[in-house]
Short mmCIF file of C-alpha atoms and ligand atoms in Angstrom, two decimals:
data_model
loop_
_atom_site.label_atom_id
_atom_site.label_comp_id
_atom_site.label_asym_id
_atom_site.label_seq_id
_atom_site.Cartn_x
_atom_site.Cartn_y
_atom_site.Cartn_z
CA UNK E 1 -16.64 26.37 12.82
CA UNK E 2 -16.99 27.64 9.31
CA UNK E 3 -17.98 26.04 6.04
CA UNK E 4 -15.50 24.46 3.68
CA UNK E 5 -15.30 27.53 1.41
CA UNK E 6 -12.63 28.82 3.75
CA UNK E 7 -10.29 25.99 2.94
CA UNK E 8 -7.41 27.12 0.78
CA UNK E 9 -5.97 25.53 -2.26
CA UNK E 10 -2.68 23.74 -1.88
CA UNK E 11 -1.88 24.67 -5.45
CA UNK E 12 1.87 24.77 -5.70
CA UNK E 13 3.13 28.27 -5.83
CA UNK E 14 6.21 27.61 -7.87
CA UNK E 15 5.85 25.52 -10.97
CA UNK E 16 9.45 25.29 -12.06
CA UNK E 17 11.57 22.40 -10.84
CA UNK E 18 10.87 18.73 -10.91
CA UNK E 19 8.39 18.83 -13.77
CA UNK E 20 6.36 16.00 -12.33
CA UNK E 21 2.75 15.34 -13.14
CA UNK E 22 0.23 15.92 -10.37
CA UNK E 23 -3.34 14.87 -9.83
CA UNK E 24 -6.30 16.93 -8.84
CA UNK E 25 -8.01 16.20 -5.60
CA UNK E 26 -10.78 17.98 -3.82
CA UNK E 27 -13.50 15.39 -4.27
CA UNK E 28 -16.94 16.37 -3.14
CA UNK E 29 -15.71 19.63 -1.63
CA UNK E 30 -15.00 20.75 -5.18
CA UNK E 31 -11.79 22.56 -4.32
CA UNK E 32 -9.05 22.94 -6.78
CA UNK E 33 -6.34 21.33 -4.71
CA UNK E 34 -3.49 19.88 -6.64
CA UNK E 35 -1.61 17.19 -4.83
CA UNK E 36 0.99 14.68 -5.80
CA UNK E 37 -0.87 11.39 -5.34
CA UNK E 38 1.33 8.75 -6.92
CA UNK E 39 3.98 6.47 -5.49
CA UNK E 40 7.56 7.73 -5.72
CA UNK E 41 9.79 4.87 -6.84
CA UNK E 42 13.25 5.09 -8.41
CA UNK E 43 12.90 8.81 -9.07
CA UNK E 44 9.52 8.50 -10.83
CA UNK E 45 5.95 9.11 -9.78
CA UNK E 46 4.03 5.99 -10.74
CA UNK E 47 0.67 4.33 -10.27
CA UNK E 48 0.56 1.36 -7.96
CA UNK E 49 1.00 -2.08 -9.50
CA UNK E 50 -2.57 -3.02 -8.63
CA UNK E 51 -3.93 0.29 -9.95
CA UNK E 52 -5.77 0.71 -6.66
CA UNK E 53 -6.24 4.06 -4.95
CA UNK E 54 -7.53 5.08 -1.55
CA UNK E 55 -9.38 8.12 -0.31
CA UNK E 56 -7.73 10.70 1.92
CA UNK E 57 -10.12 12.84 3.96
CA UNK E 58 -10.08 16.41 5.15
CA UNK E 59 -10.70 15.79 8.86
CA UNK E 60 -12.04 19.30 9.43
CA UNK E 61 -14.93 18.79 7.01
CA UNK E 62 -15.30 15.02 6.68
CA UNK E 63 -14.99 15.44 2.91
CA UNK E 64 -12.73 13.71 0.43
CA UNK E 65 -9.47 15.56 -0.11
CA UNK E 66 -7.67 13.34 -2.61
CA UNK E 67 -7.33 9.84 -3.99
CA UNK E 68 -3.88 8.41 -3.56
CA UNK E 69 -2.24 5.42 -5.24
CA UNK E 70 -2.27 2.46 -2.89
CA UNK E 71 1.06 0.72 -2.67
CA UNK E 72 1.38 -2.87 -1.50
CA UNK E 73 3.87 -5.74 -1.59
CA UNK E 74 4.50 -5.59 -5.35
CA UNK E 75 5.34 -1.88 -5.15
CA UNK E 76 7.49 -2.33 -2.06
CA UNK E 77 9.44 -5.04 -3.91
CA UNK E 78 10.18 -2.68 -6.81
CA UNK E 79 11.09 0.14 -4.42
CA UNK E 80 13.44 -2.08 -2.41
CA UNK E 81 15.17 -3.20 -5.62
CA UNK E 82 15.64 0.45 -6.65
CA UNK E 83 16.92 1.35 -3.19
CA UNK E 84 19.33 -1.61 -3.24
CA UNK E 85 20.66 -0.72 -6.66
CA UNK E 86 21.13 2.92 -5.68
CA UNK E 87 22.88 1.92 -2.46
CA UNK E 88 25.28 -0.56 -4.03
CA UNK E 89 26.14 1.45 -7.14
CA UNK E 90 25.97 5.07 -6.07
CA UNK E 91 24.95 6.17 -2.62
CA UNK E 92 27.42 4.24 -0.49
CA UNK E 93 30.25 5.71 -2.57
CA UNK E 94 28.89 9.27 -2.40
CA UNK E 95 31.10 11.61 -0.38
CA UNK E 96 29.80 12.81 2.96
CA UNK E 97 30.23 16.40 1.80
CA UNK E 98 27.93 15.70 -1.16
CA UNK E 99 25.34 14.09 1.11
CA UNK E 100 25.60 17.21 3.29
CA UNK E 101 25.10 19.57 0.35
CA UNK E 102 22.11 17.63 -0.97
CA UNK E 103 20.44 17.75 2.42
CA UNK E 104 21.10 21.46 2.82
CA UNK E 105 19.57 21.98 -0.63
CA UNK E 106 16.54 19.92 0.41
CA UNK E 107 16.17 21.99 3.60
CA UNK E 108 16.29 25.18 1.52
CA UNK E 109 13.64 23.84 -0.86
CA UNK E 110 11.38 22.91 2.05
CA UNK E 111 11.84 26.35 3.53
CA UNK E 112 11.06 28.01 0.21
CA UNK E 113 7.85 25.96 -0.08
CA UNK E 114 6.91 26.03 3.58
CA UNK E 115 3.55 27.76 3.19
CA UNK E 116 2.42 25.24 0.61
CA UNK E 117 3.66 22.31 2.71
CA UNK E 118 1.99 23.72 5.83
CA UNK E 119 -1.25 24.06 3.88
CA UNK E 120 -1.07 20.45 2.73
CA UNK E 121 -0.34 19.35 6.29
CA UNK E 122 -3.30 21.22 7.75
CA UNK E 123 -5.69 20.06 5.04
CA UNK E 124 -4.61 16.47 5.50
CA UNK E 125 -4.11 16.25 9.26
CA UNK E 126 -6.40 19.03 10.49
CA UNK E 127 -3.84 20.78 12.68
CA UNK E 128 -4.02 24.59 12.87
CA UNK E 129 -2.14 26.16 9.96
CA UNK E 130 -0.10 28.39 12.28
CA UNK E 131 1.19 25.30 14.07
CA UNK E 132 1.91 23.51 10.81
CA UNK E 133 3.95 26.47 9.67
CA UNK E 134 5.65 27.53 12.88
CA UNK E 135 6.15 24.14 14.51
CA UNK E 136 6.06 21.28 11.99
CA UNK E 137 7.71 23.09 9.09
CA UNK E 138 10.18 25.00 11.24
CA UNK E 139 11.33 21.82 13.01
CA UNK E 140 11.45 19.88 9.74
CA UNK E 141 13.84 22.39 8.18
CA UNK E 142 15.96 22.45 11.34
CA UNK E 143 16.07 18.66 11.47
CA UNK E 144 17.39 18.35 7.93
CA UNK E 145 19.97 21.10 8.51
CA UNK E 146 21.08 19.42 11.73
CA UNK E 147 21.63 16.06 9.99
CA UNK E 148 23.26 17.74 6.98
CA UNK E 149 25.85 18.86 9.53
CA UNK E 150 26.54 15.25 10.51
CA UNK E 151 26.80 13.86 6.97
CA UNK E 152 30.51 14.67 6.61
CA UNK E 153 31.34 13.88 10.23
CA UNK E 154 30.57 10.17 10.46
CA UNK E 155 33.85 8.74 11.66
CA UNK E 156 35.25 5.71 13.38
CA UNK E 157 38.02 5.05 15.89
CA UNK E 158 41.46 3.55 16.20
CA UNK E 159 41.24 0.73 18.74
CA UNK E 160 44.05 0.46 21.33
CA UNK E 161 44.58 -3.32 20.97
CA UNK E 162 47.38 -5.36 22.49
CA UNK E 163 50.17 -6.66 20.25
CA UNK E 164 51.52 -5.59 16.93
CA UNK E 165 48.33 -4.73 15.14
CA UNK E 166 46.63 -1.72 13.70
CA UNK E 167 42.93 -1.93 14.52
CA UNK E 168 40.32 0.55 13.48
CA UNK E 169 36.54 0.72 13.42
CA UNK E 170 34.56 2.39 10.68
CA UNK E 171 30.89 3.26 10.66
CA UNK E 172 29.37 2.02 7.44
CA UNK E 173 25.83 2.79 6.31
CA UNK E 174 23.44 -0.08 7.11
CA UNK E 175 22.08 -0.30 3.58
CA UNK E 176 18.42 -0.25 2.57
CA UNK E 177 16.19 0.92 5.39
CA UNK E 178 12.41 0.77 5.71
CA UNK E 179 10.66 3.56 7.58
CA UNK E 180 7.03 3.47 8.69
CA UNK E 181 5.63 6.68 10.10
CA UNK E 182 2.41 7.90 11.77
CA UNK E 183 -0.10 10.63 10.99
CA UNK E 184 0.31 13.03 13.91
CA UNK E 185 3.30 14.98 12.52
CA UNK E 186 3.47 13.61 8.98
CA UNK E 187 6.28 15.72 7.56
CA UNK E 188 8.28 16.08 10.75
CA UNK E 189 8.25 12.32 11.35
CA UNK E 190 9.54 11.86 7.79
CA UNK E 191 12.36 14.32 8.59
CA UNK E 192 13.28 12.54 11.84
CA UNK E 193 13.59 9.32 9.87
CA UNK E 194 15.12 10.53 6.61
CA UNK E 195 17.61 12.91 8.24
CA UNK E 196 19.88 10.36 9.93
CA UNK E 197 19.32 7.69 7.26
CA UNK E 198 20.43 9.88 4.36
CA UNK E 199 23.19 11.58 6.36
CA UNK E 200 24.81 8.22 7.11
CA UNK E 201 24.49 6.97 3.52
CA UNK E 202 21.49 4.62 3.68
CA UNK E 203 18.80 4.42 1.02
CA UNK E 204 15.17 4.45 2.07
CA UNK E 205 11.72 3.02 1.44
CA UNK E 206 9.33 5.13 3.50
CA UNK E 207 5.64 4.52 4.11
CA UNK E 208 3.61 7.49 5.33
CA UNK E 209 0.43 6.84 7.31
CA UNK E 210 -2.62 6.13 5.19
CA UNK E 211 -4.47 9.04 6.84
CA UNK E 212 -1.83 11.63 5.86
CA UNK E 213 0.29 10.71 2.82
CA UNK E 214 0.18 14.04 0.97
CA UNK E 215 3.05 16.02 2.50
CA UNK E 216 5.45 13.08 2.11
CA UNK E 217 4.62 12.95 -1.61
CA UNK E 218 5.25 16.69 -1.98
CA UNK E 219 8.50 16.10 -0.09
CA UNK E 220 9.35 13.43 -2.66
CA UNK E 221 9.10 16.07 -5.39
CA UNK E 222 11.50 18.29 -3.47
CA UNK E 223 13.88 15.36 -2.88
CA UNK E 224 13.87 14.84 -6.65
CA UNK E 225 14.40 18.53 -7.28
CA UNK E 226 17.27 18.68 -4.78
CA UNK E 227 19.12 16.14 -6.93
CA UNK E 228 19.14 12.94 -4.88
CA UNK E 229 19.95 9.97 -7.12
CA UNK E 230 17.07 7.83 -8.36
CA UNK E 231 16.15 5.10 -5.90
CA UNK E 232 17.79 6.82 -2.94
CA UNK E 233 14.43 7.70 -1.40
CA UNK E 234 11.22 5.88 -2.30
CA UNK E 235 7.85 6.83 -0.84
CA UNK E 236 5.05 4.28 -0.82
CA UNK E 237 1.68 5.36 0.54
CA UNK E 238 -0.51 2.44 1.53
CA UNK E 239 -1.98 0.57 4.45
CA UNK E 240 -0.19 -0.90 7.43
CA UNK E 241 -0.71 -4.64 7.12
CA UNK E 242 -0.02 -4.59 3.34
CA UNK E 243 2.57 -1.93 2.46
CA UNK E 244 3.89 -1.64 6.03
CA UNK E 245 3.95 -5.40 6.47
CA UNK E 246 5.81 -5.83 3.18
CA UNK E 247 8.53 -3.46 4.42
CA UNK E 248 8.95 -5.00 7.87
CA UNK E 249 9.04 -8.56 6.53
CA UNK E 250 11.18 -7.87 3.44
CA UNK E 251 14.25 -10.09 3.11
CA UNK E 252 16.35 -7.35 1.50
CA UNK E 253 15.58 -4.51 3.90
CA UNK E 254 18.41 -4.16 6.43
CA UNK E 255 16.57 -2.19 9.06
CA UNK E 256 13.09 -0.98 9.87
CA UNK E 257 12.38 2.18 11.84
CA UNK E 258 8.83 2.49 13.08
CA UNK E 259 6.83 5.15 14.89
CA UNK E 260 3.30 4.35 15.96
CA UNK E 261 1.32 2.36 18.50
CA UNK E 262 2.92 -0.16 20.83
CA UNK E 263 0.55 -2.80 19.49
CA UNK E 264 1.77 -2.36 15.90
CA UNK E 265 5.37 -1.95 17.09
CA UNK E 266 5.21 -5.54 18.35
CA UNK E 267 3.91 -6.72 14.97
CA UNK E 268 6.72 -4.89 13.16
CA UNK E 269 9.34 -6.38 15.46
CA UNK E 270 7.92 -9.85 15.05
CA UNK E 271 7.90 -9.51 11.25
CA UNK E 272 11.50 -8.29 11.36
CA UNK E 273 12.53 -11.23 13.53
CA UNK E 274 10.71 -13.82 11.41
CA UNK E 275 12.14 -12.59 8.11
CA UNK E 276 15.81 -11.60 7.98
CA UNK E 277 16.29 -10.41 11.57
CA UNK E 278 16.60 -6.86 10.30
CA UNK E 279 17.55 -4.21 12.84
CA UNK E 280 14.59 -2.55 14.51
CA UNK E 281 14.04 0.80 16.17
CA UNK E 282 10.65 1.65 17.61
CA UNK E 283 9.14 4.88 18.88
CA UNK E 284 5.85 3.91 20.50
CA UNK E 285 3.14 5.07 22.84
CA UNK E 286 3.16 6.81 26.18
CA UNK E 287 1.14 7.77 29.22
CA UNK E 288 3.43 10.50 30.43
CA UNK E 289 3.18 11.95 33.95
CA UNK E 290 3.53 15.69 34.59
CA UNK E 291 4.06 16.52 38.26
CA UNK E 292 3.05 19.97 39.56
CA UNK E 293 4.75 20.56 42.90
CA UNK E 294 3.53 22.84 45.65
CA UNK E 295 6.23 25.43 44.91
CA UNK E 296 5.56 25.50 41.15
CA UNK E 297 4.99 28.69 39.19
CA UNK E 298 1.27 28.08 38.78
CA UNK E 299 0.76 30.17 35.63
CA UNK E 300 3.65 28.45 33.89
CA UNK E 301 2.39 25.04 35.02
CA UNK E 302 -1.11 25.75 33.69
CA UNK E 303 0.34 26.83 30.36
CA UNK E 304 2.49 23.68 30.16
CA UNK E 305 -0.42 21.44 31.16
CA UNK E 306 -2.36 22.81 28.19
CA UNK E 307 0.53 22.44 25.78
CA UNK E 308 1.10 18.99 27.21
CA UNK E 309 -2.36 17.63 26.49
CA UNK E 310 -4.07 19.90 23.96
CA UNK E 311 -1.24 20.68 21.52
CA UNK E 312 -1.90 18.88 18.24
CA UNK E 313 -5.33 17.90 19.63
CA UNK E 314 -3.59 15.61 22.12
CA UNK E 315 -2.25 13.47 19.29
CA UNK E 316 1.31 13.49 20.60
CA UNK E 317 3.05 10.40 21.92
CA UNK E 318 4.55 12.48 24.75
CA UNK E 319 1.19 14.00 25.74
CA UNK E 320 1.08 14.76 29.49
CA UNK E 321 -1.98 12.62 29.90
CA UNK E 322 -1.51 12.15 33.67
CA UNK E 323 -1.16 15.39 35.58
CA UNK E 324 -0.26 14.85 39.26
CA UNK E 325 -0.88 17.97 41.32
CA UNK E 326 0.19 18.49 44.93
CA UNK E 327 -2.84 18.30 47.21
CA UNK E 328 -2.27 21.78 48.66
CA UNK E 329 -2.54 23.47 45.27
CA UNK E 330 -4.88 20.96 43.62
CA UNK E 331 -8.03 23.11 43.73
CA UNK E 332 -6.23 26.27 42.65
CA UNK E 333 -4.56 24.44 39.78
CA UNK E 334 -7.76 22.79 38.57
CA UNK E 335 -9.59 26.10 38.71
CA UNK E 336 -6.90 27.91 36.68
CA UNK E 337 -6.44 25.00 34.26
CA UNK E 338 -10.16 24.77 33.50
CA UNK E 339 -10.49 28.55 33.11
CA UNK E 340 -7.53 28.74 30.74
CA UNK E 341 -8.68 25.72 28.74
CA UNK E 342 -12.14 27.24 28.27
CA UNK E 343 -10.48 30.00 26.29
CA UNK E 344 -9.12 27.57 23.72
CA UNK E 345 -10.75 28.00 20.33
CA UNK E 346 -11.48 25.11 18.04
CA UNK E 347 -12.51 24.97 14.39
CA UNK E 348 -11.34 25.49 10.83
CA UNK E 349 -7.55 25.03 11.00
CA UNK E 350 -7.10 27.92 8.56
CA UNK E 351 -8.72 30.37 10.97
CA UNK E 352 -7.07 31.75 14.09
CA UNK E 353 -7.82 28.74 16.30
CA UNK E 354 -5.84 26.87 18.92
CA UNK E 355 -7.24 23.45 18.02
CA UNK E 356 -8.40 21.63 14.91
CA UNK E 357 -10.16 18.28 14.52
CA UNK E 358 -8.81 14.83 15.38
CA UNK E 359 -7.24 13.15 12.38
CA UNK E 360 -10.04 10.69 11.62
CA UNK E 361 -13.47 9.49 12.56
CA UNK E 362 -11.85 6.38 14.02
CA UNK E 363 -9.75 8.48 16.39
CA UNK E 364 -12.75 10.60 17.30
CA UNK E 365 -14.76 7.45 18.13
CA UNK E 366 -11.92 5.99 20.22
CA UNK E 367 -11.57 9.18 22.23
CA UNK E 368 -15.31 9.38 22.84
CA UNK E 369 -15.23 5.79 24.12
CA UNK E 370 -12.51 6.76 26.61
CA UNK E 371 -14.50 9.80 27.74
CA UNK E 372 -17.47 7.53 28.35
CA UNK E 373 -15.28 5.13 30.34
CA UNK E 374 -13.94 8.04 32.43
CA UNK E 375 -17.45 9.10 33.34
CA UNK E 376 -18.69 5.60 34.09
CA UNK E 377 -15.65 4.78 36.25
CA UNK E 378 -16.35 7.79 38.44
CA UNK E 379 -13.99 10.54 37.27
CA UNK E 380 -15.44 14.04 37.40
CA UNK E 381 -15.82 15.86 34.11
CA UNK E 382 -14.58 19.40 34.71
CA UNK E 383 -14.56 20.54 31.08
CA UNK E 384 -15.60 19.41 27.61
CA UNK E 385 -16.39 15.78 26.94
CA UNK E 386 -18.38 16.26 23.75
CA UNK E 387 -17.88 15.96 20.01
CA UNK E 388 -17.93 19.11 17.93
CA UNK E 389 -21.15 19.97 16.13
CA UNK E 390 -19.84 19.94 12.55
CA UNK E 391 -19.05 17.11 10.15
CA UNK E 392 -15.38 17.39 11.07
CA UNK E 393 -13.88 15.05 13.64
CA UNK E 394 -13.72 17.52 16.53
CA UNK E 395 -13.49 16.63 20.21
CA UNK E 396 -13.69 19.36 22.84
CA UNK E 397 -10.70 19.93 25.11
CA UNK E 398 -11.64 17.68 28.02
CA UNK E 399 -10.50 17.69 31.64
CA UNK E 400 -11.24 14.96 34.17
CA UNK E 401 -10.58 15.59 37.85
CA UNK E 402 -10.62 13.24 40.84
CA UNK E 403 -9.07 10.58 38.67
CA UNK E 404 -7.50 7.54 40.33
CA UNK E 405 -4.56 5.54 38.99
CA UNK E 406 -6.59 2.41 38.29
CA UNK E 407 -9.13 4.06 35.97
CA UNK E 408 -8.92 3.19 32.28
CA UNK E 409 -8.34 6.84 31.32
CA UNK E 410 -5.32 7.00 33.67
CA UNK E 411 -3.77 3.80 32.35
CA UNK E 412 -4.30 3.67 28.59
CA UNK E 413 -3.02 5.97 25.89
CA UNK E 414 -6.00 7.97 24.58
CA UNK E 415 -4.16 10.01 21.93
CA UNK E 416 -6.66 12.83 22.20
CA UNK E 417 -7.36 16.06 24.13
CA UNK E 418 -8.31 14.33 27.37
CA UNK E 419 -6.54 15.36 30.53
CA UNK E 420 -6.57 13.38 33.79
CA UNK E 421 -5.79 15.41 36.89
CA UNK E 422 -4.72 13.39 39.94
CA UNK E 423 -3.71 14.40 43.47
CA UNK E 424 -0.45 13.58 45.27
CA UNK E 425 1.03 14.28 48.71
CA UNK E 426 4.77 13.45 48.60
CA UNK E 427 7.34 13.51 45.81
CA UNK E 428 8.27 9.87 46.48
CA UNK E 429 4.64 8.88 46.06
CA UNK E 430 4.34 10.89 42.82
CA UNK E 431 7.46 9.25 41.39
CA UNK E 432 6.24 5.79 42.35
CA UNK E 433 2.83 6.39 40.79
CA UNK E 434 4.37 8.06 37.74
CA UNK E 435 6.50 4.97 37.19
CA UNK E 436 3.56 2.60 37.56
CA UNK E 437 3.01 2.28 33.80
CA UNK E 438 4.16 0.00 31.03
CA UNK E 439 5.17 3.11 29.14
CA UNK E 440 8.19 5.34 29.74
CA UNK E 441 8.37 7.89 26.97
CA UNK E 442 8.38 11.27 28.69
CA UNK E 443 7.77 12.98 32.02
CA UNK E 444 7.62 16.52 33.32
CA UNK E 445 7.90 18.40 36.58
CA UNK E 446 7.16 21.94 37.67
CA UNK E 447 9.10 23.02 40.74
CA UNK E 448 11.37 25.85 41.81
CA UNK E 449 13.56 23.48 43.82
CA UNK E 450 16.60 22.14 41.97
CA UNK E 451 16.97 19.20 44.36
CA UNK E 452 13.37 18.13 43.72
CA UNK E 453 13.85 18.48 39.96
CA UNK E 454 17.01 16.34 40.01
CA UNK E 455 15.50 13.67 42.24
CA UNK E 456 12.57 13.40 39.85
CA UNK E 457 14.78 13.42 36.75
CA UNK E 458 16.93 10.67 38.26
CA UNK E 459 14.14 8.41 39.44
CA UNK E 460 11.42 8.72 36.83
CA UNK E 461 11.65 6.06 34.11
CA UNK E 462 11.30 8.05 30.91
CA UNK E 463 13.35 8.83 27.82
CA UNK E 464 12.77 12.58 28.15
CA UNK E 465 12.28 14.54 31.36
CA UNK E 466 11.11 18.14 31.04
CA UNK E 467 11.68 20.49 33.96
CA UNK E 468 9.57 23.66 34.01
CA UNK E 469 8.70 23.13 30.36
CA UNK E 470 6.81 20.50 28.37
CA UNK E 471 6.76 19.12 24.82
CA UNK E 472 9.92 21.03 23.90
CA UNK E 473 11.87 19.37 21.10
CA UNK E 474 15.19 19.96 19.40
CA UNK E 475 16.91 17.99 16.67
CA UNK E 476 20.06 17.84 18.82
CA UNK E 477 18.25 16.15 21.72
CA UNK E 478 17.86 12.36 21.69
CA UNK E 479 14.30 11.11 21.84
CA UNK E 480 12.85 7.70 22.62
CA UNK E 481 11.30 5.52 25.24
CA UNK E 482 11.99 3.34 28.26
CA UNK E 483 9.96 0.15 28.70
CA UNK E 484 7.15 -0.40 26.17
CA UNK E 485 7.58 3.07 24.71
CA UNK E 486 10.25 1.93 22.34
CA UNK E 487 13.69 0.74 21.36
CA UNK E 488 16.53 3.05 20.36
CA UNK E 489 16.77 6.81 20.18
CA UNK E 490 15.89 9.18 17.39
CA UNK E 491 17.38 12.64 16.87
CA UNK E 492 20.74 13.88 18.08
CA UNK E 493 23.97 12.03 17.50
CA UNK E 494 22.38 8.88 18.93
CA UNK E 495 20.15 8.40 15.90
CA UNK E 496 23.19 7.97 13.65
CA UNK E 497 24.04 4.67 15.29
CA UNK E 498 20.63 3.31 14.23
CA UNK E 499 21.74 3.63 10.62
CA UNK E 500 25.33 2.43 10.71
CA UNK E 501 27.12 -0.87 11.16
CA UNK E 502 30.42 -0.82 12.98
CA UNK E 503 33.11 -2.66 11.07
CA UNK E 504 36.40 -3.42 12.74
CA UNK E 505 39.51 -3.96 10.65
CA UNK E 506 42.62 -5.53 12.22
CA UNK E 507 45.94 -5.42 10.40
CA UNK E 508 48.99 -7.41 11.43
CA UNK E 509 52.10 -5.24 11.65
CA UNK E 510 55.74 -6.24 11.87
CA UNK E 511 56.62 -7.45 15.40
CA UNK E 512 57.55 -4.67 17.79
CA UNK E 513 61.18 -4.89 19.00
CA UNK E 514 60.11 -5.08 22.69
CA UNK E 515 57.78 -7.86 23.89
CA UNK E 516 55.61 -7.33 26.98
P1 ADP H 1 -2.39 4.57 14.89
O1 ADP H 1 -3.11 3.48 15.63
O2 ADP H 1 -2.14 5.75 15.72
O3 ADP H 1 -2.98 4.87 13.54
P2 ADP H 1 -0.48 2.73 13.98
O4 ADP H 1 0.55 2.17 14.87
O5 ADP H 1 -1.65 1.87 13.60
O6 ADP H 1 -0.95 4.06 14.63
O7 ADP H 1 0.15 3.26 12.62
C1 ADP H 1 1.42 3.83 12.49
C2 ADP H 1 1.99 3.43 11.15
O8 ADP H 1 2.13 2.01 11.14
C3 ADP H 1 1.12 3.77 9.95
O9 ADP H 1 1.96 4.14 8.87
C4 ADP H 1 0.41 2.46 9.67
O10 ADP H 1 -0.01 2.31 8.33
C5 ADP H 1 1.51 1.46 10.00
N1 ADP H 1 1.03 0.11 10.30
C6 ADP H 1 -0.16 -0.26 10.82
N2 ADP H 1 -0.24 -1.60 10.91
C7 ADP H 1 0.94 -2.11 10.45
C8 ADP H 1 1.47 -3.43 10.29
N3 ADP H 1 0.77 -4.51 10.61
N4 ADP H 1 2.72 -3.55 9.79
C9 ADP H 1 3.45 -2.47 9.47
N5 ADP H 1 2.99 -1.21 9.58
C10 ADP H 1 1.76 -1.01 10.07
#
């Protein structure tokens, strides 16, 4: 791990464009980072009503990165009014082709500024810069281009009703939507939410996570530069119970889309129900099983097991946190998995490393508590298990073997680089044990047998099933959870229905000459 002098400046490379004022961050690390730190409401960057700010940390150094305006209920109220006005006077009348062109322009702007955005993301979240650039930014651009393609293709149906009527259904935008997103993929989660909302003609009040608000605010500048009308997108950094709570309980927000923990998902749904019964979609936690069958390609399975649990420092809702390995290859798999994982490098995200720090001290502490529980409940620590030595919030890639289903580490979502390796004998048993969870977000299997793969895909209760791959995403592929992993689907065509109301219109026609 190196000292903080290696951390780059997120100074914007291009200064033309939106002409917005930006604040200097850097805090005690003394770096000349320039970030947008104000709320984005009605096309303007403004201080919060209360004048309060909060500190955003660089998780790799434990130093202050920026101070960001702290939005709360008063700011959400103003943002919702702006979003409502924009929706009713402008956005719902804007042609689909114009919505398409704006989104394509936004995607181009993101692509043109991808290095700067990836730098912000890595400074703020701690993820390796190469991943920010080649995964987060690449998928963000693709997501916006994908939904730009839908913007002029939202269409209804003619309904084949009995009698002399003309009946058709149209898909109208829902209206003002609230979006609350997490810190693990800050920009990409914003794209997953904004893409379908703006494509269908909704206006948005979005709250980024308090740990990682900076890339969403830079995105706001690009949204402004792309030419979206004022009030169409509003970005309110702030805390969950205040700013987030104000969105989910607002009487003039038509829908709330949330990604985060199952615990908070319940609070959001309750607030939605108790206020105006706004529509709710939730993308929540997971404890996803990855099954390695006896006939699996072992090298490929080891690679996937690492991607499954160590990618993004394990802070992925689909993390393969339960790895079931067939008893006949268990020892060989564990040996290869541990050897390969030992080669993972961890440190300054701007160096050539495979892992950065966890996002926050709180997350680091939670993960260390789980590691302690794993040890005390009798699991065998095959690798890692310690914090990093620096001030950053590092946790070593950790592998537990001889884990049983009832242990805390095999049941609860850890959201960190902690792998549980379990043993199974028959496919039926693996499926049964895989399904024994309140979650149902994702699942994976490694096998060369198509019949085995299909049986697993059919019987496992999960929104995504990966066969001979893991953690592979595409904007065209629907994503979401069974059971307590969520409600509704993001991405793909399915996400569009989260943002539209179906209106049916029935018109009486002159009587037909022949009566049935
Ligand atoms: P994590 O525990 O991983 O930080 P959370 O579910 O707490 O995930 O947070 C995800 C998002 O939900 C963040 O933007 C956070 O601010 C927000 N949030 C947290 N609590 C609430 C709440 N009571 N109401 C609405 N949003 C909330």
